[in-house]
mmCIF file of C-alpha atoms in Angstrom:
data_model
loop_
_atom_site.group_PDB
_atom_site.id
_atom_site.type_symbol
_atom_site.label_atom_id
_atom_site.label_comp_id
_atom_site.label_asym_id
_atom_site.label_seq_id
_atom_site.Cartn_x
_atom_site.Cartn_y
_atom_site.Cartn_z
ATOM 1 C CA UNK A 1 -21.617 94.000 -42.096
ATOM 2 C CA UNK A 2 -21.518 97.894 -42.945
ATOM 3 C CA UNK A 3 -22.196 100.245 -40.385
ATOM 4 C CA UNK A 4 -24.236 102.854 -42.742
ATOM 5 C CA UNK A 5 -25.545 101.608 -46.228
ATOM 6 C CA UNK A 6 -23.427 102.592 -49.317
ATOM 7 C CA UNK A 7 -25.043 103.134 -52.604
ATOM 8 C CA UNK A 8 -24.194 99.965 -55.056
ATOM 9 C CA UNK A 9 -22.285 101.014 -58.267
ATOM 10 C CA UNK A 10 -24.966 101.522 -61.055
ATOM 11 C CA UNK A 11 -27.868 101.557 -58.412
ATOM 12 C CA UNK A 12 -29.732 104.676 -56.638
ATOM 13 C CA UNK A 13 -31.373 103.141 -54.101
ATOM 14 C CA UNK A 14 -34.280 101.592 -54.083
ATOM 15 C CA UNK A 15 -37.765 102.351 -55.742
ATOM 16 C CA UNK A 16 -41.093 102.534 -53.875
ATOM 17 C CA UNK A 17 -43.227 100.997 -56.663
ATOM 18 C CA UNK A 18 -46.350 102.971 -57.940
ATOM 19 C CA UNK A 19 -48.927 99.818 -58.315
ATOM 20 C CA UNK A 20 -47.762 98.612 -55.412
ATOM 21 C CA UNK A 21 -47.171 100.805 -52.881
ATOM 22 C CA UNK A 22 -49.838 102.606 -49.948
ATOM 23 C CA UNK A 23 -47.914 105.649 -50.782
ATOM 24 C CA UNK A 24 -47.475 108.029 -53.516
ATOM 25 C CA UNK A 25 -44.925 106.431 -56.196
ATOM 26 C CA UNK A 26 -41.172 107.908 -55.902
ATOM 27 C CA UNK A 27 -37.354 107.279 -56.052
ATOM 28 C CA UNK A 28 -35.678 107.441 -52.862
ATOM 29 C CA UNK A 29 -31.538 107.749 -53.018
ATOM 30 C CA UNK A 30 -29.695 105.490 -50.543
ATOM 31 C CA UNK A 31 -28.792 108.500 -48.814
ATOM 32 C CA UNK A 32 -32.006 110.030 -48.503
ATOM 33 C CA UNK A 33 -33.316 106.722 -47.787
ATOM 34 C CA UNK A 34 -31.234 106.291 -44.593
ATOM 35 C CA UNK A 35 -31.486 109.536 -43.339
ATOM 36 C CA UNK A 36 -35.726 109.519 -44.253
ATOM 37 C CA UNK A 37 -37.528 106.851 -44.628
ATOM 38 C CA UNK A 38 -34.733 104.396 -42.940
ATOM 39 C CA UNK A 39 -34.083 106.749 -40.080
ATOM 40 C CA UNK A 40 -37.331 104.569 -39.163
ATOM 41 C CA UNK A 41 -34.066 101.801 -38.599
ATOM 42 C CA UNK A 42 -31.373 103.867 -37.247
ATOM 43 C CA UNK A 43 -32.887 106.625 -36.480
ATOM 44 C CA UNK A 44 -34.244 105.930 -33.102
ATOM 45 C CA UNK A 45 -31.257 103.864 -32.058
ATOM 46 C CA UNK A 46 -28.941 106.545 -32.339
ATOM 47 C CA UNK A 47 -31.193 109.069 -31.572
ATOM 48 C CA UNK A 48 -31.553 107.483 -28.066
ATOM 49 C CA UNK A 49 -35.241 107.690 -28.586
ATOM 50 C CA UNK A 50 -37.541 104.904 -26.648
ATOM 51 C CA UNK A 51 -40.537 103.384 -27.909
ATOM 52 C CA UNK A 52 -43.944 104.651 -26.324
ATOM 53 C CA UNK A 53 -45.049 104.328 -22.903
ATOM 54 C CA UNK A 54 -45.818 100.546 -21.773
ATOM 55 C CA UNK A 55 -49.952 101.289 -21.592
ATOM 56 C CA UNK A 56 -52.231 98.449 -22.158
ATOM 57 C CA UNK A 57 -52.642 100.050 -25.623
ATOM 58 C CA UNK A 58 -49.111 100.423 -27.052
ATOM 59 C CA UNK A 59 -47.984 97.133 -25.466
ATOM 60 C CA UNK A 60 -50.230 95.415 -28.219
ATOM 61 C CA UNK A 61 -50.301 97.624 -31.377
ATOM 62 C CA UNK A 62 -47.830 100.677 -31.166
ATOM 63 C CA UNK A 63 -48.260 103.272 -33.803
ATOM 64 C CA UNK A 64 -46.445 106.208 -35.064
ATOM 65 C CA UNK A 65 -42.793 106.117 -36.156
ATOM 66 C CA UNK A 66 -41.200 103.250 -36.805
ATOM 67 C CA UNK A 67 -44.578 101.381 -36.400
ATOM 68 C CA UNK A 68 -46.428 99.464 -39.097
ATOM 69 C CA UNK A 69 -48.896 102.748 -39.530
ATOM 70 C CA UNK A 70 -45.935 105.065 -39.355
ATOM 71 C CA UNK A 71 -43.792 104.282 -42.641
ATOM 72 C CA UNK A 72 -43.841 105.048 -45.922
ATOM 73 C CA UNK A 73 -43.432 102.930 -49.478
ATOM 74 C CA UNK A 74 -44.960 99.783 -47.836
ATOM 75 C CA UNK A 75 -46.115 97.083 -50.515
ATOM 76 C CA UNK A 76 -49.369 96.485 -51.448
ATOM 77 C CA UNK A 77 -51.901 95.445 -48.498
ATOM 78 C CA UNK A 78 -49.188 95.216 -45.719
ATOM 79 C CA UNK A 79 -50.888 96.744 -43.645
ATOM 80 C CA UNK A 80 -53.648 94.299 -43.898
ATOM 81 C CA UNK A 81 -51.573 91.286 -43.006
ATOM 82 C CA UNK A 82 -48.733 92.969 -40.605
ATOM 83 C CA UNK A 83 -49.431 93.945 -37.460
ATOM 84 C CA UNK A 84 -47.024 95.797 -35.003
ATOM 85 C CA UNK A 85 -46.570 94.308 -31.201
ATOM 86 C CA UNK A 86 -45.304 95.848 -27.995
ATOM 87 C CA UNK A 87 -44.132 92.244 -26.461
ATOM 88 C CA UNK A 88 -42.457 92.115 -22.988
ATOM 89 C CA UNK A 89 -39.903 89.211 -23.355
ATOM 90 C CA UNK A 90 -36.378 88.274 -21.823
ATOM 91 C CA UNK A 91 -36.417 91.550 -19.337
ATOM 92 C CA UNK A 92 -36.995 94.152 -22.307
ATOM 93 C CA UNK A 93 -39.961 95.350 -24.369
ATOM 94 C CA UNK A 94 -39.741 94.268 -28.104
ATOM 95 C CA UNK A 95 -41.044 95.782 -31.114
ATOM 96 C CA UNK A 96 -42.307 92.748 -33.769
ATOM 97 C CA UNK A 97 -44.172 93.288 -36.823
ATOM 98 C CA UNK A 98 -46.542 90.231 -37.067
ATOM 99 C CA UNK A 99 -48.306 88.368 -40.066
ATOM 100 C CA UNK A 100 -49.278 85.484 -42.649
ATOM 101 C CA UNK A 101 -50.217 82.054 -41.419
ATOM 102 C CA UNK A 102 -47.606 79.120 -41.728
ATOM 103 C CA UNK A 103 -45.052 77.249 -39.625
ATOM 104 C CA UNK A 104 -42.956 80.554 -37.989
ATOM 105 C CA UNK A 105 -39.836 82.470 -39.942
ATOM 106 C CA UNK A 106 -37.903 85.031 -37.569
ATOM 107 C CA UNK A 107 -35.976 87.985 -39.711
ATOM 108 C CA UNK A 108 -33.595 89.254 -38.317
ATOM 109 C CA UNK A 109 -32.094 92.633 -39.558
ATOM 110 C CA UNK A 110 -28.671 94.220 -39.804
ATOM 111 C CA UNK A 111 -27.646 97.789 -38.471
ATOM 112 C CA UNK A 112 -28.400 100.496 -39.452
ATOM 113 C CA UNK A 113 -31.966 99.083 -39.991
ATOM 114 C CA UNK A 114 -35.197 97.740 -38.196
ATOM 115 C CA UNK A 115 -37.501 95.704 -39.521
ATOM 116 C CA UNK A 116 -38.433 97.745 -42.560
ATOM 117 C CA UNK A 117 -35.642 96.221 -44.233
ATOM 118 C CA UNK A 118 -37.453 93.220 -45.188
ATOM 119 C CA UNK A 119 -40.871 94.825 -46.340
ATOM 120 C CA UNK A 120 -39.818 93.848 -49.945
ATOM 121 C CA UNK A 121 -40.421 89.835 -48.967
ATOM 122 C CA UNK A 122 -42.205 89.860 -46.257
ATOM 123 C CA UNK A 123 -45.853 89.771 -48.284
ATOM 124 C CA UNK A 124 -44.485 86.932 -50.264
ATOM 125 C CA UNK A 125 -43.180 84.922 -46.963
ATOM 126 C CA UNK A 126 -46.252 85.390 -45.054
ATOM 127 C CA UNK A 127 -48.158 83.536 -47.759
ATOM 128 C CA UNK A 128 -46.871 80.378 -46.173
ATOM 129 C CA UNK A 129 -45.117 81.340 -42.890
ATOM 130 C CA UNK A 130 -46.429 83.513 -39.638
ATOM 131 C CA UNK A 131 -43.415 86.088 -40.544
ATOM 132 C CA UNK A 132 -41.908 87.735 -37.538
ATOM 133 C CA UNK A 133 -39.793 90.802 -38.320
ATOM 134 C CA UNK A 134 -38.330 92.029 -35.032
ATOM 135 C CA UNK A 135 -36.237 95.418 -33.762
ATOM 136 C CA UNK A 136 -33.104 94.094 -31.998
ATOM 137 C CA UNK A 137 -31.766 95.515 -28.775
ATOM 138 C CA UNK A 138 -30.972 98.988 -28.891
ATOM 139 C CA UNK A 139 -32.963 99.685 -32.423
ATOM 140 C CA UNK A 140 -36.286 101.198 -33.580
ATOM 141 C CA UNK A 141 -39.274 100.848 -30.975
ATOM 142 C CA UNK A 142 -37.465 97.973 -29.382
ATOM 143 C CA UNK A 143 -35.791 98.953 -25.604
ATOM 144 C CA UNK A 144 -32.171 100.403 -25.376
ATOM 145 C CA UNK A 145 -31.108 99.059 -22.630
ATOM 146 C CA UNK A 146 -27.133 100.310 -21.729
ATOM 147 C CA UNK A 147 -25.982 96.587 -21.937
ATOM 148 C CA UNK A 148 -26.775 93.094 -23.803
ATOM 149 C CA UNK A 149 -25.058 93.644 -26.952
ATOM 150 C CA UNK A 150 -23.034 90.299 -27.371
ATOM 151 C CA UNK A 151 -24.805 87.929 -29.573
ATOM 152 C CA UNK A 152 -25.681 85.437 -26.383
ATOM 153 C CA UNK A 153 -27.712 88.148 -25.068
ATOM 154 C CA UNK A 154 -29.252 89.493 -28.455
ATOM 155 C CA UNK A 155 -29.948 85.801 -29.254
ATOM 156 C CA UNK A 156 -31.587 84.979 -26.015
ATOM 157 C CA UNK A 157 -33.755 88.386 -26.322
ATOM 158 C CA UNK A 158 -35.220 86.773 -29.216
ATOM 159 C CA UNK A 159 -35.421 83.040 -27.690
ATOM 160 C CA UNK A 160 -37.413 85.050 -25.328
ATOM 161 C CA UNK A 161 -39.630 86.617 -27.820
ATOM 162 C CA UNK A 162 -40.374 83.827 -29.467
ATOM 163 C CA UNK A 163 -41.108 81.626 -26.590
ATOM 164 C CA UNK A 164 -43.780 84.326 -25.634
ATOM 165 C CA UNK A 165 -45.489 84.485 -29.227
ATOM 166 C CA UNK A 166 -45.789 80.889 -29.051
ATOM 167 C CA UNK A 167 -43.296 79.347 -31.245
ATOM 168 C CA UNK A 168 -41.070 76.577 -29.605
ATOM 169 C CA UNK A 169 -39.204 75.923 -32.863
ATOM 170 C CA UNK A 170 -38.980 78.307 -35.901
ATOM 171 C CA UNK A 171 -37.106 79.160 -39.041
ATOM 172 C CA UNK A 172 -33.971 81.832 -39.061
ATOM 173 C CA UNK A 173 -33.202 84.592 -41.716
ATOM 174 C CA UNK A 174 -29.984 87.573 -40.462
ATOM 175 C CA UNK A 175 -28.598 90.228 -42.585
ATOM 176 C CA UNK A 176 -25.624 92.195 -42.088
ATOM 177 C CA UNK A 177 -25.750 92.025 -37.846
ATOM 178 C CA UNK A 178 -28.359 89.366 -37.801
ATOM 179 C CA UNK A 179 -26.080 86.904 -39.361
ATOM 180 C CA UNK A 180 -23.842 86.298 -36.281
ATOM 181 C CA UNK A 181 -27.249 86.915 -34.301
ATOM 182 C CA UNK A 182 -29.024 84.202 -36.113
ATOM 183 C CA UNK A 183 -25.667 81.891 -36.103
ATOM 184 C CA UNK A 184 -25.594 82.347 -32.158
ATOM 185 C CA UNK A 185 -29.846 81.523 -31.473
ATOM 186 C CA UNK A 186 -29.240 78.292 -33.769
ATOM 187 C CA UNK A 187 -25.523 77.403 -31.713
ATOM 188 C CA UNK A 188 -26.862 78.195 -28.978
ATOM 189 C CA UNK A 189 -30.819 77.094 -28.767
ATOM 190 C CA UNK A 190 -30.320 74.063 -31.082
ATOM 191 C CA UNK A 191 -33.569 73.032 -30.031
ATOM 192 C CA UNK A 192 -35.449 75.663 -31.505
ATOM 193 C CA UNK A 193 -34.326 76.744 -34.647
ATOM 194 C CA UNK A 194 -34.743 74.427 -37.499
ATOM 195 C CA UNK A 195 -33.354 76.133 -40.682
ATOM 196 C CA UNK A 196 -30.859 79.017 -40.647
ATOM 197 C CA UNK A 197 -30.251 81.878 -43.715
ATOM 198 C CA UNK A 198 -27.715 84.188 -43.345
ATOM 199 C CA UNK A 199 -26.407 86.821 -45.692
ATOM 200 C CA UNK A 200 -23.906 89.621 -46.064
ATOM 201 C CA UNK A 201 -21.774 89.245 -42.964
ATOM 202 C CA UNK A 202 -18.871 87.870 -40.905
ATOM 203 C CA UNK A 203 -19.429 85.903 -37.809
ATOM 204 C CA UNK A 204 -16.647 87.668 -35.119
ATOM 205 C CA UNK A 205 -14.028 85.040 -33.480
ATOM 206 C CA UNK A 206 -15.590 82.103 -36.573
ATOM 207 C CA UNK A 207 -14.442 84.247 -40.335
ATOM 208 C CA UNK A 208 -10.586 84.403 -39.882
ATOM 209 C CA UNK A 209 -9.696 88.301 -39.637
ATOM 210 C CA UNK A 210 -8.249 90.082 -42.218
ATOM 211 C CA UNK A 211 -4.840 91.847 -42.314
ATOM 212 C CA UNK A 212 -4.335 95.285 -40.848
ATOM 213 C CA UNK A 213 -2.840 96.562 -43.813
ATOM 214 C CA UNK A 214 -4.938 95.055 -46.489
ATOM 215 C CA UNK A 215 -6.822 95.495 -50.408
ATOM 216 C CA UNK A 216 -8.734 98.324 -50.505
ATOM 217 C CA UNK A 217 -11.669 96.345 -50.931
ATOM 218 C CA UNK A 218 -11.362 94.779 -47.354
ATOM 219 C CA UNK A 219 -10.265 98.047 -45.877
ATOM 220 C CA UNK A 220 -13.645 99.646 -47.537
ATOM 221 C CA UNK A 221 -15.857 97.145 -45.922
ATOM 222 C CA UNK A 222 -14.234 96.415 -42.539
ATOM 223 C CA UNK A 223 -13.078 99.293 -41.429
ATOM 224 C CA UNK A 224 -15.873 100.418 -39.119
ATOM 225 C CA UNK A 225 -14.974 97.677 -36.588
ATOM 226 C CA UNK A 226 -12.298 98.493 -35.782
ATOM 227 C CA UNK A 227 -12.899 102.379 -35.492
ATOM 228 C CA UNK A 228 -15.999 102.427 -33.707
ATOM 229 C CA UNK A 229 -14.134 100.123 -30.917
ATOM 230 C CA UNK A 230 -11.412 103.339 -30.071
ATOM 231 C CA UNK A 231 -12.323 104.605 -26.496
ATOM 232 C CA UNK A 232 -11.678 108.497 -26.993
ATOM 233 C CA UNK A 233 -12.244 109.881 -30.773
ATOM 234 C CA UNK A 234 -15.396 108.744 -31.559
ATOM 235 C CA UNK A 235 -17.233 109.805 -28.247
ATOM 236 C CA UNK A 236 -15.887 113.348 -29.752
ATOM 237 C CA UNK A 237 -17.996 112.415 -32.928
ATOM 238 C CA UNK A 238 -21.224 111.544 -31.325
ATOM 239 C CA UNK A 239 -21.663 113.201 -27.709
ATOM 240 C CA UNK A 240 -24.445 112.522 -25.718
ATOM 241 C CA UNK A 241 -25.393 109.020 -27.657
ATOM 242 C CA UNK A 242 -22.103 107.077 -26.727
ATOM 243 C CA UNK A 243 -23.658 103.840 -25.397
ATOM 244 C CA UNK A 244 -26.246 103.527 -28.081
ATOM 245 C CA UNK A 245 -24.264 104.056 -31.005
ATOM 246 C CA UNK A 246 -21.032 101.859 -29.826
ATOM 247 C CA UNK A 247 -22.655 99.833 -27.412
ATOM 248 C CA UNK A 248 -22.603 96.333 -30.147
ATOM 249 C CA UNK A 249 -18.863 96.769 -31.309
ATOM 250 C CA UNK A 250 -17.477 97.268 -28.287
ATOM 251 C CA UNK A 251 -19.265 94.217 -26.896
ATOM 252 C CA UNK A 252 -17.638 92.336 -29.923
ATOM 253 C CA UNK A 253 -14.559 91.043 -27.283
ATOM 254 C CA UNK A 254 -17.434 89.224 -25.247
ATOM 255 C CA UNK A 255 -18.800 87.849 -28.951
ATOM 256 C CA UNK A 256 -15.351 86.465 -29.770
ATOM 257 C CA UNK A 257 -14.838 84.297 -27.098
ATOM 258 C CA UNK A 258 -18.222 83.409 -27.379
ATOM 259 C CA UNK A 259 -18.410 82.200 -30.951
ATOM 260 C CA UNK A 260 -14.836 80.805 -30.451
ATOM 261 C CA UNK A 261 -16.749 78.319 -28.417
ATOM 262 C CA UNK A 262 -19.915 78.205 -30.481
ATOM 263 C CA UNK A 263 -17.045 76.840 -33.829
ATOM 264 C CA UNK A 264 -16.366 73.496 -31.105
ATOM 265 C CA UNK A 265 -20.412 72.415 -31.922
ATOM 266 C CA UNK A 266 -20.730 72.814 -35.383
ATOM 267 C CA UNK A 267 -24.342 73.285 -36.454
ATOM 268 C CA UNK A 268 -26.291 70.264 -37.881
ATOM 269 C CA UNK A 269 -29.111 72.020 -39.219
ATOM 270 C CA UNK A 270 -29.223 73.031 -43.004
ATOM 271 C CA UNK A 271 -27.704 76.548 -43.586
ATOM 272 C CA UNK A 272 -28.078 78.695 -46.600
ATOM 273 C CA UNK A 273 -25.610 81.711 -46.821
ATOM 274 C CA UNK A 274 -26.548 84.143 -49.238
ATOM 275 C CA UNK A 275 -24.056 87.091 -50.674
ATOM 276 C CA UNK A 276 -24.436 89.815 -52.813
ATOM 277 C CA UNK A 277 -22.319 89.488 -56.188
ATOM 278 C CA UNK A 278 -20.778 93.007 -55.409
ATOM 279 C CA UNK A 279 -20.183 92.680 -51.730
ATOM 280 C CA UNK A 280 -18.860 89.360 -49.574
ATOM 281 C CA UNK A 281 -20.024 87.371 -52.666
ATOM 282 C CA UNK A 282 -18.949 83.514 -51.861
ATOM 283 C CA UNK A 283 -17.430 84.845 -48.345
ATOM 284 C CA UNK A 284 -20.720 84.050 -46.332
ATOM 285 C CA UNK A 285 -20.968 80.418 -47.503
ATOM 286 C CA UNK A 286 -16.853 80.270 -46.649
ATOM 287 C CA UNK A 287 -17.773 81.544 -43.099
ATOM 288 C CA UNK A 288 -20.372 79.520 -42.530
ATOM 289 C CA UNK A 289 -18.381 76.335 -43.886
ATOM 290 C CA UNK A 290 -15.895 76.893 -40.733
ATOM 291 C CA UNK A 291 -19.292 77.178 -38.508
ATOM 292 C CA UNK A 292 -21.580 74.118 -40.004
ATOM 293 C CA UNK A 293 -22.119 70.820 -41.963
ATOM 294 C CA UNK A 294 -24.862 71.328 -44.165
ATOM 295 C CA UNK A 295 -24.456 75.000 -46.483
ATOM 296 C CA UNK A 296 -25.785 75.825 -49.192
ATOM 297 C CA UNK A 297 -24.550 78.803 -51.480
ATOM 298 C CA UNK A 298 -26.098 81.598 -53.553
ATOM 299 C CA UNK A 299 -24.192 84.830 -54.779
ATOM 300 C CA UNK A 300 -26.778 87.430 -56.198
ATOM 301 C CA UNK A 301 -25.496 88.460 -59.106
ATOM 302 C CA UNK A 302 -25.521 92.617 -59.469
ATOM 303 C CA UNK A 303 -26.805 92.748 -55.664
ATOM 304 C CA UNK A 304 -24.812 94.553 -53.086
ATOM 305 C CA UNK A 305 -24.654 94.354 -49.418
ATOM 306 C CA UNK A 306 -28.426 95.121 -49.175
ATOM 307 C CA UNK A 307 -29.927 91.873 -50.740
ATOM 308 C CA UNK A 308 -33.267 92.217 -49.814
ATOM 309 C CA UNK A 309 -33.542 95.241 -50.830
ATOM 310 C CA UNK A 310 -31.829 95.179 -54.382
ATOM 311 C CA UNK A 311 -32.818 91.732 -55.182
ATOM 312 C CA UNK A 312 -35.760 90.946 -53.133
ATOM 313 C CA UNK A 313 -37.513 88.197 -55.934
ATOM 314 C CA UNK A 314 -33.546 86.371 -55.856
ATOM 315 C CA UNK A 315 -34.076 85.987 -52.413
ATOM 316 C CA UNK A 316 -37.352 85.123 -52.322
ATOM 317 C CA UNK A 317 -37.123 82.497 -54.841
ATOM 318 C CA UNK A 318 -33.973 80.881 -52.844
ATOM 319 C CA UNK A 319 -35.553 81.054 -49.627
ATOM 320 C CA UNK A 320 -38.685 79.410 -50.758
ATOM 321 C CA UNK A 321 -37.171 76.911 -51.847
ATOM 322 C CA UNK A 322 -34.761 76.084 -48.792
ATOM 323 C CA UNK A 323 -37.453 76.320 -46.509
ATOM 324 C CA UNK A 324 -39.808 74.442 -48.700
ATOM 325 C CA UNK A 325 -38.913 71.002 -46.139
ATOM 326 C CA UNK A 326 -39.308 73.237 -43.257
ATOM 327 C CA UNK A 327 -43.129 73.923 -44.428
ATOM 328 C CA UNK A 328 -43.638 70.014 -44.910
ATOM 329 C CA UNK A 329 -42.388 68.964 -42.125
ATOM 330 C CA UNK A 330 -44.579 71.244 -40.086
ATOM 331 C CA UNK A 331 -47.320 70.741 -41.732
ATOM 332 C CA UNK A 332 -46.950 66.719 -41.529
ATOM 333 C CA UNK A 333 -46.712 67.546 -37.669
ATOM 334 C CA UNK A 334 -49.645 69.462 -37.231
ATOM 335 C CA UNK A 335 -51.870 66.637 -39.368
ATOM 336 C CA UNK A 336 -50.724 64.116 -36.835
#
């Protein structure tokens, strides 16, 4: 769960294809990607900047920056099937990006992104799911409120959002942050989520924490936690955005204890943890083991952290097939 992307070894980031893309074909770097095109996922969190004003227009279909309209290297027709939506739910305004017709998949991403970072599968998902790609908390066109950045809150913010698009139970893929976001909706709304995928991440208070002093590997990957937690240096580092940028780690004591309690009701639902061959690997499915019953595993092979992203036809391919009961069962209900 990295706190800025790092470019895999071998890998310059990834492509906006020319035959299928509504922009002009070109190579983005990882770098340029976060700080250009992705600053569409971090941008506006740490930026401080808020979505629109609430009119009767932008509450339904925002546009601009970090909207559906506003980015570039979409696939193919995306913008025919993906809408974005203002929606007022669980005290805050959240940005969605809505489309495709099926039984409903929430997708969750992890920071520093927004819902862009599953434009790769979100075509191929909508084919057979109403795909609903949200900003969390504090991120893109979504609000920024100064508080609510333990996973009970972030997880009830999106209870909320789906209970006002409609969807009493629904499907869960996290990445990177939206792992321990998706683990906490399914612990915590049991009711509601039927399936949960989760990739590239440790759950706080459930994975079992790593020496101070450890390999370089685990120093590489983990060191951001504790670092953006110190009270004094890093307000030096970013003045003026303090309680956007830091406000989710240092809400990560409140996530502890919560997920501490969350390990005593060990999920029932099927779980598929999904790692990148060059990143946690087999880690996610190990974490998830201490969490729930019923995991399966899939390490990427040549992916790093940023799986849908590097291998977005892997992940396709696994997810359609571990949701592929989720789509009969639904479908069996609504024939009833």
């Amino acid at each position: 769960m990295s706190p800025s992307p790092t470019e895999p070894p071998g890998q310059n980031g990834p492509v906006t294809p020319s035959s299928h893309s509504d922009q002009p074909p070109r190579r983005v770097s990882r770098r340029a990607f976060v700080g250009g095109a992705a600053a569409v996922s971090a941008g506006l969190a740490l930026t401080g900047v808020s979505a629109p004003p609430a009119t009767a227009a932008t509450r339904q279909t925002p546009r601009g920056f970090g909207s559906v309209s506003g980015v570039p290297g979409l696939p193919d027709g995306f913008r025919r099937t993906f809408t974005s939506r203002l929606i007022q739910a669980g005290g805050i305004r959240q940005h969605a990006v809505v489309g495709g017709d099926g039984p409903p998949l929430l997708l969750i991403h992890g920071w520093p992104q927004n819902w862009y970072a599953w434009r790769m599968v979100m075509p191929a998902l909508a084919r057979n799911h109403t795909v609903v790609a949200v900003d969390q908390r504090g991120i893109g066109l979504t609000d920024k409120p100064r508080d609510g950045y333990d996973t009970a809150t972030l997880a009830n913010d999106l209870a909320a959002l789906m209970d006002t698009l409609g969807h009493e139970r629904f499907a869960v893929v996290g990445h990177d942050t939206g792992m321990p976001i998706g683990y906490a909706l399914a612990a915590d709304h049991p009711h509601r989520v039927d399936r949960l995928a989760v990739a590239e991440a440790v759950i706080p208070g459930v994975t079992p924490s790593p020496p101070l002093l450890g390999p370089a590997k685990a120093n590489n990957m983990l060191w951001h936690f504790p670092f953006n937690r110190l009270d004094d240096v890093n307000e030096l580092l970013v003045a003026g955005r303090e309680d956007v940028y830091f406000g989710w780690y240092r809400d990560l004591d409140t996530t502890f204890t919560q997920n501490a309690d969350r390990a005593k009701r060990r999920l029932t639902i099927p779980v598929l943890a999904v790692g990148g061959a060059r990143s946690v690997g087999e880690g996610v499915a190990t974490t998830m083991r201490l969490a729930a019953g019923d995991v399966r595993s899939l390490v990427v092979p040549g992916s790093g952290h940023w799986v849908a992203e590097e291998a977005p036809q892997e992940l396709l391919a696994a997810l359609t097939t571990f949701l592929a009961p989720y789509r009969a069962n639904a479908t069996t209900r609504n024939h009833r």
